[in-house]
PDB file of C-alpha atoms in Angstrom:
ATOM      1  CA  MET X   1      28.326  91.811 -19.634  1.00 95.00           C
ATOM      2  CA  THR X   2      31.201  90.017 -17.905  1.00 95.00           C
ATOM      3  CA  ARG X   3      33.565  92.850 -18.817  1.00 94.00           C
ATOM      4  CA  VAL X   4      31.128  95.327 -17.284  1.00 95.00           C
ATOM      5  CA  LEU X   5      30.798  93.274 -14.094  1.00 97.00           C
ATOM      6  CA  ALA X   6      34.582  92.981 -13.866  1.00 96.00           C
ATOM      7  CA  GLU X   7      34.917  96.754 -13.957  1.00 95.00           C
ATOM      8  CA  ALA X   8      32.029  97.272 -11.532  1.00 96.00           C
ATOM      9  CA  PHE X   9      33.411  94.806  -8.972  1.00 96.00           C
ATOM     10  CA  PRO X  10      37.227  94.828  -9.232  1.00 95.00           C
ATOM     11  CA  ASP X  11      37.550  93.685  -5.626  1.00 95.00           C
ATOM     12  CA  ALA X  12      34.939  90.913  -5.758  1.00 96.00           C
ATOM     13  CA  HIS X  13      35.906  87.948  -3.573  1.00 96.00           C
ATOM     14  CA  CYS X  14      34.562  85.178  -1.383  1.00 96.00           C
ATOM     15  CA  GLU X  15      32.823  86.980   1.477  1.00 96.00           C
ATOM     16  CA  LEU X  16      33.339  84.149   3.948  1.00 97.00           C
ATOM     17  CA  ASP X  17      36.300  84.656   6.288  1.00 98.00           C
ATOM     18  CA  PHE X  18      38.858  81.820   6.291  1.00 98.00           C
ATOM     19  CA  THR X  19      42.589  81.167   6.460  1.00 98.00           C
ATOM     20  CA  ASN X  20      42.815  77.598   5.139  1.00 98.00           C
ATOM     21  CA  PRO X  21      40.791  75.040   3.134  1.00 98.00           C
ATOM     22  CA  LEU X  22      39.248  73.416   6.227  1.00 98.00           C
ATOM     23  CA  GLU X  23      37.971  76.738   7.541  1.00 98.00           C
ATOM     24  CA  LEU X  24      36.467  77.628   4.165  1.00 98.00           C
ATOM     25  CA  THR X  25      34.822  74.201   3.900  1.00 98.00           C
ATOM     26  CA  VAL X  26      33.273  74.560   7.358  1.00 98.00           C
ATOM     27  CA  ALA X  27      32.175  78.150   6.718  1.00 98.00           C
ATOM     28  CA  THR X  28      30.557  77.181   3.428  1.00 97.00           C
ATOM     29  CA  ILE X  29      28.621  74.349   5.085  1.00 97.00           C
ATOM     30  CA  LEU X  30      27.430  76.813   7.735  1.00 98.00           C
ATOM     31  CA  SER X  31      26.370  79.331   5.085  1.00 96.00           C
ATOM     32  CA  ALA X  32      23.490  77.144   3.896  1.00 93.00           C
ATOM     33  CA  GLN X  33      20.213  78.903   4.753  1.00 92.00           C
ATOM     34  CA  SER X  34      22.234  81.629   6.456  1.00 95.00           C
ATOM     35  CA  THR X  35      24.147  84.765   5.493  1.00 94.00           C
ATOM     36  CA  ASP X  36      27.871  85.277   5.106  1.00 95.00           C
ATOM     37  CA  VAL X  37      27.674  88.052   7.689  1.00 96.00           C
ATOM     38  CA  ARG X  38      26.107  85.717  10.256  1.00 98.00           C
ATOM     39  CA  VAL X  39      28.613  82.975   9.487  1.00 98.00           C
ATOM     40  CA  ASN X  40      31.529  85.389   9.847  1.00 98.00           C
ATOM     41  CA  LEU X  41      30.258  86.419  13.265  1.00 98.00           C
ATOM     42  CA  THR X  42      30.062  82.766  14.297  1.00 98.00           C
ATOM     43  CA  THR X  43      33.284  81.260  12.963  1.00 98.00           C
ATOM     44  CA  PRO X  44      35.975  83.072  15.007  1.00 98.00           C
ATOM     45  CA  ALA X  45      35.044  81.206  18.199  1.00 98.00           C
ATOM     46  CA  LEU X  46      34.420  78.006  16.225  1.00 98.00           C
ATOM     47  CA  PHE X  47      37.778  78.086  14.457  1.00 98.00           C
ATOM     48  CA  LYS X  48      39.565  78.814  17.709  1.00 98.00           C
ATOM     49  CA  ARG X  49      37.976  75.753  19.332  1.00 98.00           C
ATOM     50  CA  TYR X  50      38.239  73.366  16.356  1.00 98.00           C
ATOM     51  CA  GLN X  51      41.454  73.690  14.376  1.00 98.00           C
ATOM     52  CA  SER X  52      41.750  70.333  12.644  1.00 98.00           C
ATOM     53  CA  ALA X  53      39.640  67.635  11.053  1.00 98.00           C
ATOM     54  CA  ALA X  54      40.306  65.474  14.107  1.00 98.00           C
ATOM     55  CA  ASP X  55      38.885  68.213  16.334  1.00 98.00           C
ATOM     56  CA  TYR X  56      35.591  68.135  14.432  1.00 98.00           C
ATOM     57  CA  ALA X  57      35.548  64.332  14.343  1.00 98.00           C
ATOM     58  CA  GLY X  58      35.866  64.212  18.136  1.00 98.00           C
ATOM     59  CA  ALA X  59      33.668  67.211  18.877  1.00 98.00           C
ATOM     60  CA  ASP X  60      31.188  67.209  21.720  1.00 98.00           C
ATOM     61  CA  ARG X  61      27.909  67.526  19.835  1.00 98.00           C
ATOM     62  CA  ALA X  62      26.202  69.753  22.381  1.00 98.00           C
ATOM     63  CA  GLU X  63      29.131  72.155  22.466  1.00 98.00           C
ATOM     64  CA  LEU X  64      29.431  72.256  18.681  1.00 98.00           C
ATOM     65  CA  GLU X  65      25.700  72.806  18.229  1.00 98.00           C
ATOM     66  CA  GLU X  66      25.757  75.707  20.661  1.00 98.00           C
ATOM     67  CA  LEU X  67      28.636  77.385  18.831  1.00 98.00           C
ATOM     68  CA  ILE X  68      26.966  77.166  15.406  1.00 98.00           C
ATOM     69  CA  ARG X  69      23.371  77.707  16.582  1.00 98.00           C
ATOM     70  CA  PRO X  70      23.200  81.303  15.208  1.00 97.00           C
ATOM     71  CA  THR X  71      23.602  80.024  11.622  1.00 98.00           C
ATOM     72  CA  GLY X  72      20.383  78.001  11.776  1.00 96.00           C
ATOM     73  CA  PHE X  73      19.734  74.297  11.183  1.00 97.00           C
ATOM     74  CA  PHE X  74      22.507  73.754  13.704  1.00 98.00           C
ATOM     75  CA  ARG X  75      21.708  70.099  14.438  1.00 97.00           C
ATOM     76  CA  ASN X  76      22.009  69.052  10.802  1.00 98.00           C
ATOM     77  CA  LYS X  77      25.095  71.199  10.352  1.00 98.00           C
ATOM     78  CA  ALA X  78      26.722  69.704  13.447  1.00 98.00           C
ATOM     79  CA  THR X  79      26.112  66.232  12.017  1.00 98.00           C
ATOM     80  CA  SER X  80      27.751  67.317   8.755  1.00 98.00           C
ATOM     81  CA  LEU X  81      30.774  68.850  10.491  1.00 98.00           C
ATOM     82  CA  ILE X  82      31.392  65.843  12.724  1.00 98.00           C
ATOM     83  CA  GLY X  83      30.987  63.537   9.724  1.00 98.00           C
ATOM     84  CA  LEU X  84      33.251  65.757   7.626  1.00 98.00           C
ATOM     85  CA  GLY X  85      35.994  65.627  10.244  1.00 98.00           C
ATOM     86  CA  ALA X  86      35.757  61.855  10.524  1.00 98.00           C
ATOM     87  CA  ALA X  87      35.809  61.347   6.746  1.00 98.00           C
ATOM     88  CA  LEU X  88      38.814  63.620   6.310  1.00 98.00           C
ATOM     89  CA  VAL X  89      40.735  61.769   9.026  1.00 98.00           C
ATOM     90  CA  GLU X  90      39.805  58.326   7.705  1.00 98.00           C
ATOM     91  CA  ARG X  91      40.236  58.917   3.981  1.00 98.00           C
ATOM     92  CA  PHE X  92      42.372  62.011   3.372  1.00 98.00           C
ATOM     93  CA  ASN X  93      44.917  62.129   6.211  1.00 98.00           C
ATOM     94  CA  GLY X  94      42.967  64.942   7.828  1.00 98.00           C
ATOM     95  CA  GLU X  95      43.350  67.288   4.846  1.00 98.00           C
ATOM     96  CA  VAL X  96      40.649  68.756   2.607  1.00 98.00           C
ATOM     97  CA  PRO X  97      41.144  67.249  -0.868  1.00 98.00           C
ATOM     98  CA  GLY X  98      41.596  69.525  -3.864  1.00 97.00           C
ATOM     99  CA  LYS X  99      39.542  67.526  -6.372  1.00 97.00           C
ATOM    100  CA  LEU X 100      35.828  67.885  -7.106  1.00 97.00           C
ATOM    101  CA  GLU X 101      35.232  64.153  -7.282  1.00 97.00           C
ATOM    102  CA  ASP X 102      36.673  63.723  -3.782  1.00 98.00           C
ATOM    103  CA  LEU X 103      35.000  66.752  -2.199  1.00 98.00           C
ATOM    104  CA  VAL X 104      31.467  65.759  -3.219  1.00 97.00           C
ATOM    105  CA  THR X 105      31.834  62.432  -1.391  1.00 98.00           C
ATOM    106  CA  LEU X 106      32.241  64.206   1.948  1.00 98.00           C
ATOM    107  CA  PRO X 107      29.371  64.828   4.404  1.00 97.00           C
ATOM    108  CA  GLY X 108      27.723  68.224   3.957  1.00 95.00           C
ATOM    109  CA  ILE X 109      29.463  68.970   0.656  1.00 97.00           C
ATOM    110  CA  GLY X 110      27.566  69.205  -2.606  1.00 95.00           C
ATOM    111  CA  ARG X 111      28.780  70.507  -5.921  1.00 95.00           C
ATOM    112  CA  LYS X 112      28.201  74.167  -4.973  1.00 94.00           C
ATOM    113  CA  THR X 113      30.258  73.911  -1.783  1.00 96.00           C
ATOM    114  CA  ALA X 114      32.950  71.966  -3.627  1.00 97.00           C
ATOM    115  CA  ASN X 115      33.281  74.700  -6.250  1.00 97.00           C
ATOM    116  CA  VAL X 116      33.561  77.376  -3.548  1.00 97.00           C
ATOM    117  CA  VAL X 117      36.383  75.439  -1.889  1.00 98.00           C
ATOM    118  CA  LEU X 118      38.167  74.618  -5.143  1.00 98.00           C
ATOM    119  CA  GLY X 119      37.993  78.138  -6.514  1.00 97.00           C
ATOM    120  CA  ASN X 120      38.898  80.036  -3.373  1.00 97.00           C
ATOM    121  CA  ALA X 121      41.159  77.689  -1.406  1.00 98.00           C
ATOM    122  CA  PHE X 122      42.907  75.801  -4.227  1.00 98.00           C
ATOM    123  CA  GLY X 123      42.765  78.165  -7.200  1.00 97.00           C
ATOM    124  CA  VAL X 124      40.897  75.612  -9.321  1.00 97.00           C
ATOM    125  CA  PRO X 125      38.314  77.389 -11.529  1.00 97.00           C
ATOM    126  CA  GLY X 126      34.739  76.649 -10.540  1.00 95.00           C
ATOM    127  CA  ILE X 127      31.283  78.181 -10.971  1.00 97.00           C
ATOM    128  CA  THR X 128      29.332  78.559  -7.738  1.00 95.00           C
ATOM    129  CA  VAL X 129      25.623  78.372  -8.498  1.00 96.00           C
ATOM    130  CA  ASP X 130      24.006  79.770  -5.383  1.00 92.00           C
ATOM    131  CA  THR X 131      20.585  81.432  -5.240  1.00 90.00           C
ATOM    132  CA  HIS X 132      21.923  84.784  -6.464  1.00 92.00           C
ATOM    133  CA  PHE X 133      23.911  83.290  -9.330  1.00 97.00           C
ATOM    134  CA  GLY X 134      21.062  81.156 -10.676  1.00 97.00           C
ATOM    135  CA  ARG X 135      18.568  84.005 -10.414  1.00 97.00           C
ATOM    136  CA  LEU X 136      20.804  86.509 -12.176  1.00 98.00           C
ATOM    137  CA  VAL X 137      22.015  84.380 -15.079  1.00 98.00           C
ATOM    138  CA  ARG X 138      18.380  83.579 -15.866  1.00 98.00           C
ATOM    139  CA  ARG X 139      17.559  87.297 -15.733  1.00 98.00           C
ATOM    140  CA  PHE X 140      20.535  87.950 -17.992  1.00 98.00           C
ATOM    141  CA  GLY X 141      19.179  85.423 -20.494  1.00 97.00           C
ATOM    142  CA  TRP X 142      22.319  83.306 -20.299  1.00 98.00           C
ATOM    143  CA  THR X 143      20.281  80.159 -19.601  1.00 98.00           C
ATOM    144  CA  ASP X 144      16.736  79.041 -18.851  1.00 97.00           C
ATOM    145  CA  GLU X 145      17.889  76.089 -16.766  1.00 97.00           C
ATOM    146  CA  GLN X 146      16.689  75.780 -13.167  1.00 96.00           C
ATOM    147  CA  ASP X 147      18.815  72.863 -11.982  1.00 96.00           C
ATOM    148  CA  PRO X 148      22.083  74.210 -10.484  1.00 95.00           C
ATOM    149  CA  VAL X 149      24.289  71.637 -12.198  1.00 96.00           C
ATOM    150  CA  LYS X 150      22.696  72.386 -15.576  1.00 97.00           C
ATOM    151  CA  VAL X 151      23.114  76.108 -14.915  1.00 98.00           C
ATOM    152  CA  GLU X 152      26.776  75.532 -14.093  1.00 97.00           C
ATOM    153  CA  HIS X 153      27.402  73.657 -17.311  1.00 97.00           C
ATOM    154  CA  ALA X 154      25.395  76.083 -19.463  1.00 98.00           C
ATOM    155  CA  VAL X 155      27.218  79.153 -18.169  1.00 98.00           C
ATOM    156  CA  GLY X 156      30.555  77.354 -18.192  1.00 97.00           C
ATOM    157  CA  ALA X 157      30.110  76.806 -21.933  1.00 98.00           C
ATOM    158  CA  LEU X 158      29.781  80.582 -22.427  1.00 97.00           C
ATOM    159  CA  ILE X 159      32.663  81.828 -20.286  1.00 96.00           C
ATOM    160  CA  PRO X 160      36.393  80.946 -20.444  1.00 96.00           C
ATOM    161  CA  ARG X 161      37.275  78.435 -17.735  1.00 96.00           C
ATOM    162  CA  LYS X 162      39.971  80.693 -16.277  1.00 96.00           C
ATOM    163  CA  ASP X 163      37.268  83.234 -15.383  1.00 97.00           C
ATOM    164  CA  TRP X 164      34.798  80.863 -13.708  1.00 97.00           C
ATOM    165  CA  THR X 165      35.695  81.631 -10.095  1.00 97.00           C
ATOM    166  CA  MET X 166      35.771  85.390 -10.569  1.00 97.00           C
ATOM    167  CA  LEU X 167      32.568  85.272 -12.621  1.00 98.00           C
ATOM    168  CA  SER X 168      30.878  83.667  -9.630  1.00 97.00           C
ATOM    169  CA  HIS X 169      32.061  86.519  -7.399  1.00 97.00           C
ATOM    170  CA  TRP X 170      31.071  89.232  -9.888  1.00 98.00           C
ATOM    171  CA  VAL X 171      27.561  87.861 -10.347  1.00 98.00           C
ATOM    172  CA  ILE X 172      27.002  87.182  -6.637  1.00 96.00           C
ATOM    173  CA  PHE X 173      28.252  90.668  -5.704  1.00 97.00           C
ATOM    174  CA  HIS X 174      25.899  92.169  -8.293  1.00 98.00           C
ATOM    175  CA  GLY X 175      22.985  90.121  -6.961  1.00 97.00           C
ATOM    176  CA  ARG X 176      23.583  91.201  -3.372  1.00 96.00           C
ATOM    177  CA  ARG X 177      24.142  94.859  -4.142  1.00 97.00           C
ATOM    178  CA  VAL X 178      22.123  95.796  -7.229  1.00 98.00           C
ATOM    179  CA  CYS X 179      20.033  93.041  -8.819  1.00 98.00           C
ATOM    180  CA  HIS X 180      17.834  92.219  -5.828  1.00 97.00           C
ATOM    181  CA  ALA X 181      15.265  89.441  -6.038  1.00 96.00           C
ATOM    182  CA  ARG X 182      12.153  91.517  -5.342  1.00 95.00           C
ATOM    183  CA  LYS X 183      13.130  94.985  -6.519  1.00 97.00           C
ATOM    184  CA  PRO X 184      16.263  95.169  -8.666  1.00 98.00           C
ATOM    185  CA  ALA X 185      17.844  98.613  -9.042  1.00 98.00           C
ATOM    186  CA  CYS X 186      17.378  98.600 -12.826  1.00 98.00           C
ATOM    187  CA  GLY X 187      17.660 102.355 -13.321  1.00 97.00           C
ATOM    188  CA  ALA X 188      21.052 102.454 -11.581  1.00 98.00           C
ATOM    189  CA  CYS X 189      22.462  99.227 -12.983  1.00 98.00           C
ATOM    190  CA  VAL X 190      25.625  99.124 -15.071  1.00 97.00           C
ATOM    191  CA  LEU X 191      24.084  96.317 -17.147  1.00 97.00           C
ATOM    192  CA  ALA X 192      20.909  98.262 -17.954  1.00 95.00           C
ATOM    193  CA  LYS X 193      21.658  98.534 -21.680  1.00 93.00           C
ATOM    194  CA  ASP X 194      22.459  94.845 -22.083  1.00 94.00           C
ATOM    195  CA  CYS X 195      20.013  93.128 -19.721  1.00 97.00           C
ATOM    196  CA  PRO X 196      16.853  91.624 -21.270  1.00 97.00           C
ATOM    197  CA  SER X 197      15.121  91.890 -17.885  1.00 98.00           C
ATOM    198  CA  TYR X 198      15.586  95.660 -17.602  1.00 97.00           C
ATOM    199  CA  GLY X 199      12.403  97.123 -16.151  1.00 97.00           C
ATOM    200  CA  GLU X 200      11.677  94.428 -13.573  1.00 97.00           C
ATOM    201  CA  GLY X 201      12.657  97.046 -11.006  1.00 98.00           C
ATOM    202  CA  PRO X 202      12.314 100.845 -10.963  1.00 98.00           C
ATOM    203  CA  THR X 203      13.957 102.520 -13.948  1.00 97.00           C
ATOM    204  CA  GLU X 204      14.026 106.097 -12.627  1.00 97.00           C
ATOM    205  CA  PHE X 205      17.657 106.710 -11.702  1.00 97.00           C
ATOM    206  CA  GLU X 206      17.246 108.346  -8.299  1.00 97.00           C
ATOM    207  CA  THR X 207      14.684 105.780  -7.167  1.00 98.00           C
ATOM    208  CA  ALA X 208      16.863 102.894  -8.310  1.00 98.00           C
ATOM    209  CA  ALA X 209      20.058 104.386  -6.857  1.00 98.00           C
ATOM    210  CA  ALA X 210      18.459 104.350  -3.410  1.00 98.00           C
ATOM    211  CA  LEU X 211      18.198 100.553  -3.700  1.00 98.00           C
ATOM    212  CA  VAL X 212      21.908  99.933  -4.320  1.00 98.00           C
ATOM    213  CA  LYS X 213      23.536  98.358  -1.252  1.00 97.00           C
ATOM    214  CA  GLY X 214      26.988  97.672   0.128  1.00 94.00           C
ATOM    215  CA  PRO X 215      30.175  99.647   0.679  1.00 94.00           C
ATOM    216  CA  GLU X 216      30.648  99.914  -3.089  1.00 95.00           C
ATOM    217  CA  ALA X 217      27.306 101.688  -3.567  1.00 97.00           C
ATOM    218  CA  PRO X 218      28.724 105.179  -4.298  1.00 97.00           C
ATOM    219  CA  ASP X 219      31.125 103.788  -6.920  1.00 96.00           C
ATOM    220  CA  LEU X 220      28.431 101.592  -8.473  1.00 97.00           C
ATOM    221  CA  ILE X 221      26.008 104.500  -8.707  1.00 97.00           C
ATOM    222  CA  ASP X 222      28.711 106.704 -10.214  1.00 97.00           C
ATOM    223  CA  LEU X 223      29.586 104.055 -12.805  1.00 96.00           C
ATOM    224  CA  ALA X 224      25.915 103.547 -13.665  1.00 96.00           C
ATOM    225  CA  GLU X 225      25.539 107.316 -14.159  1.00 96.00           C
ATOM    226  CA  ARG X 226      28.550 107.365 -16.487  1.00 95.00           C
ATOM    227  CA  VAL X 227      27.119 104.439 -18.462  1.00 93.00           C
ATOM    228  CA  ARG X 228      23.875 106.381 -18.896  1.00 91.00           C
ATOM    229  CA  ASN X 229      25.953 109.211 -20.335  1.00 92.00           C
ATOM    230  CA  GLY X 230      27.673 107.007 -22.897  1.00 90.00           C
ATOM    231  CA  TYR X 231      30.634 105.406 -21.108  1.00 91.00           C
ATOM    232  CA  LYS X 232      31.189 101.785 -22.071  1.00 87.00           C
ATOM    233  CA  PRO X 233      32.711  99.755 -19.214  1.00 83.00           C
ATOM    234  CA  GLY X 234      35.483  97.420 -20.250  1.00 70.00           C
ATOM    235  CA  ARG X 235      35.875  99.122 -23.617  1.00 63.00           C
ATOM    236  CA  GLY X 236      36.970 102.667 -22.834  1.00 47.00           C
ATOM    237  CA  GLN X 237      35.092 105.863 -23.547  1.00 39.00           C
ATOM    238  CA  ALA X 238      32.257 105.871 -26.092  1.00 35.00           C
TER     239      ALA X 238
END
């Protein structure tokens, strides 16, 4: 299944826009209860105004809240960002640390956010268990666990560590584009033959194909059609 996802999403990546570890950390905090699209619309002005940990530590709360308001829960997020800036200045010379044990001690950063930062800003393999990831790996039958940390460890035991970060991207891309929560596009899914949850969504190809989202939709639908006709992704022709 991971080989199939790798072929289906060769360009999978973190969909938050950033240029350095601090920007990714801030964007990931803002992404809670929001969408990457909304965050990416919000961060250009934010990153222009606040360019260092010290900037966040000394931020005017009202100004910061107004800038991040579109992402929701802006008061709590402002508290986290100001606290994050202060902690980075006080304990890490203003730099985002590259170790999990350090990241999770910072305001607004849990294990999920830490793994996003490690995997995408520092190249340290990490599994990001967001809503999509947890939902899909349970559908795939990879684990029955509900707790994100237990899910992370269970899936990590199945997949080589070097692939953890990309696995997160592949699964999250698949969840956003094909394996939707309410009506997965089962009939146009490249994993149809391997997924134990096949049939939770419409299985008629044309109906399912209409549910596939994103700029990759034509390629995903084409690959799913080829799989139906005997092509085996990741293994060459049948």
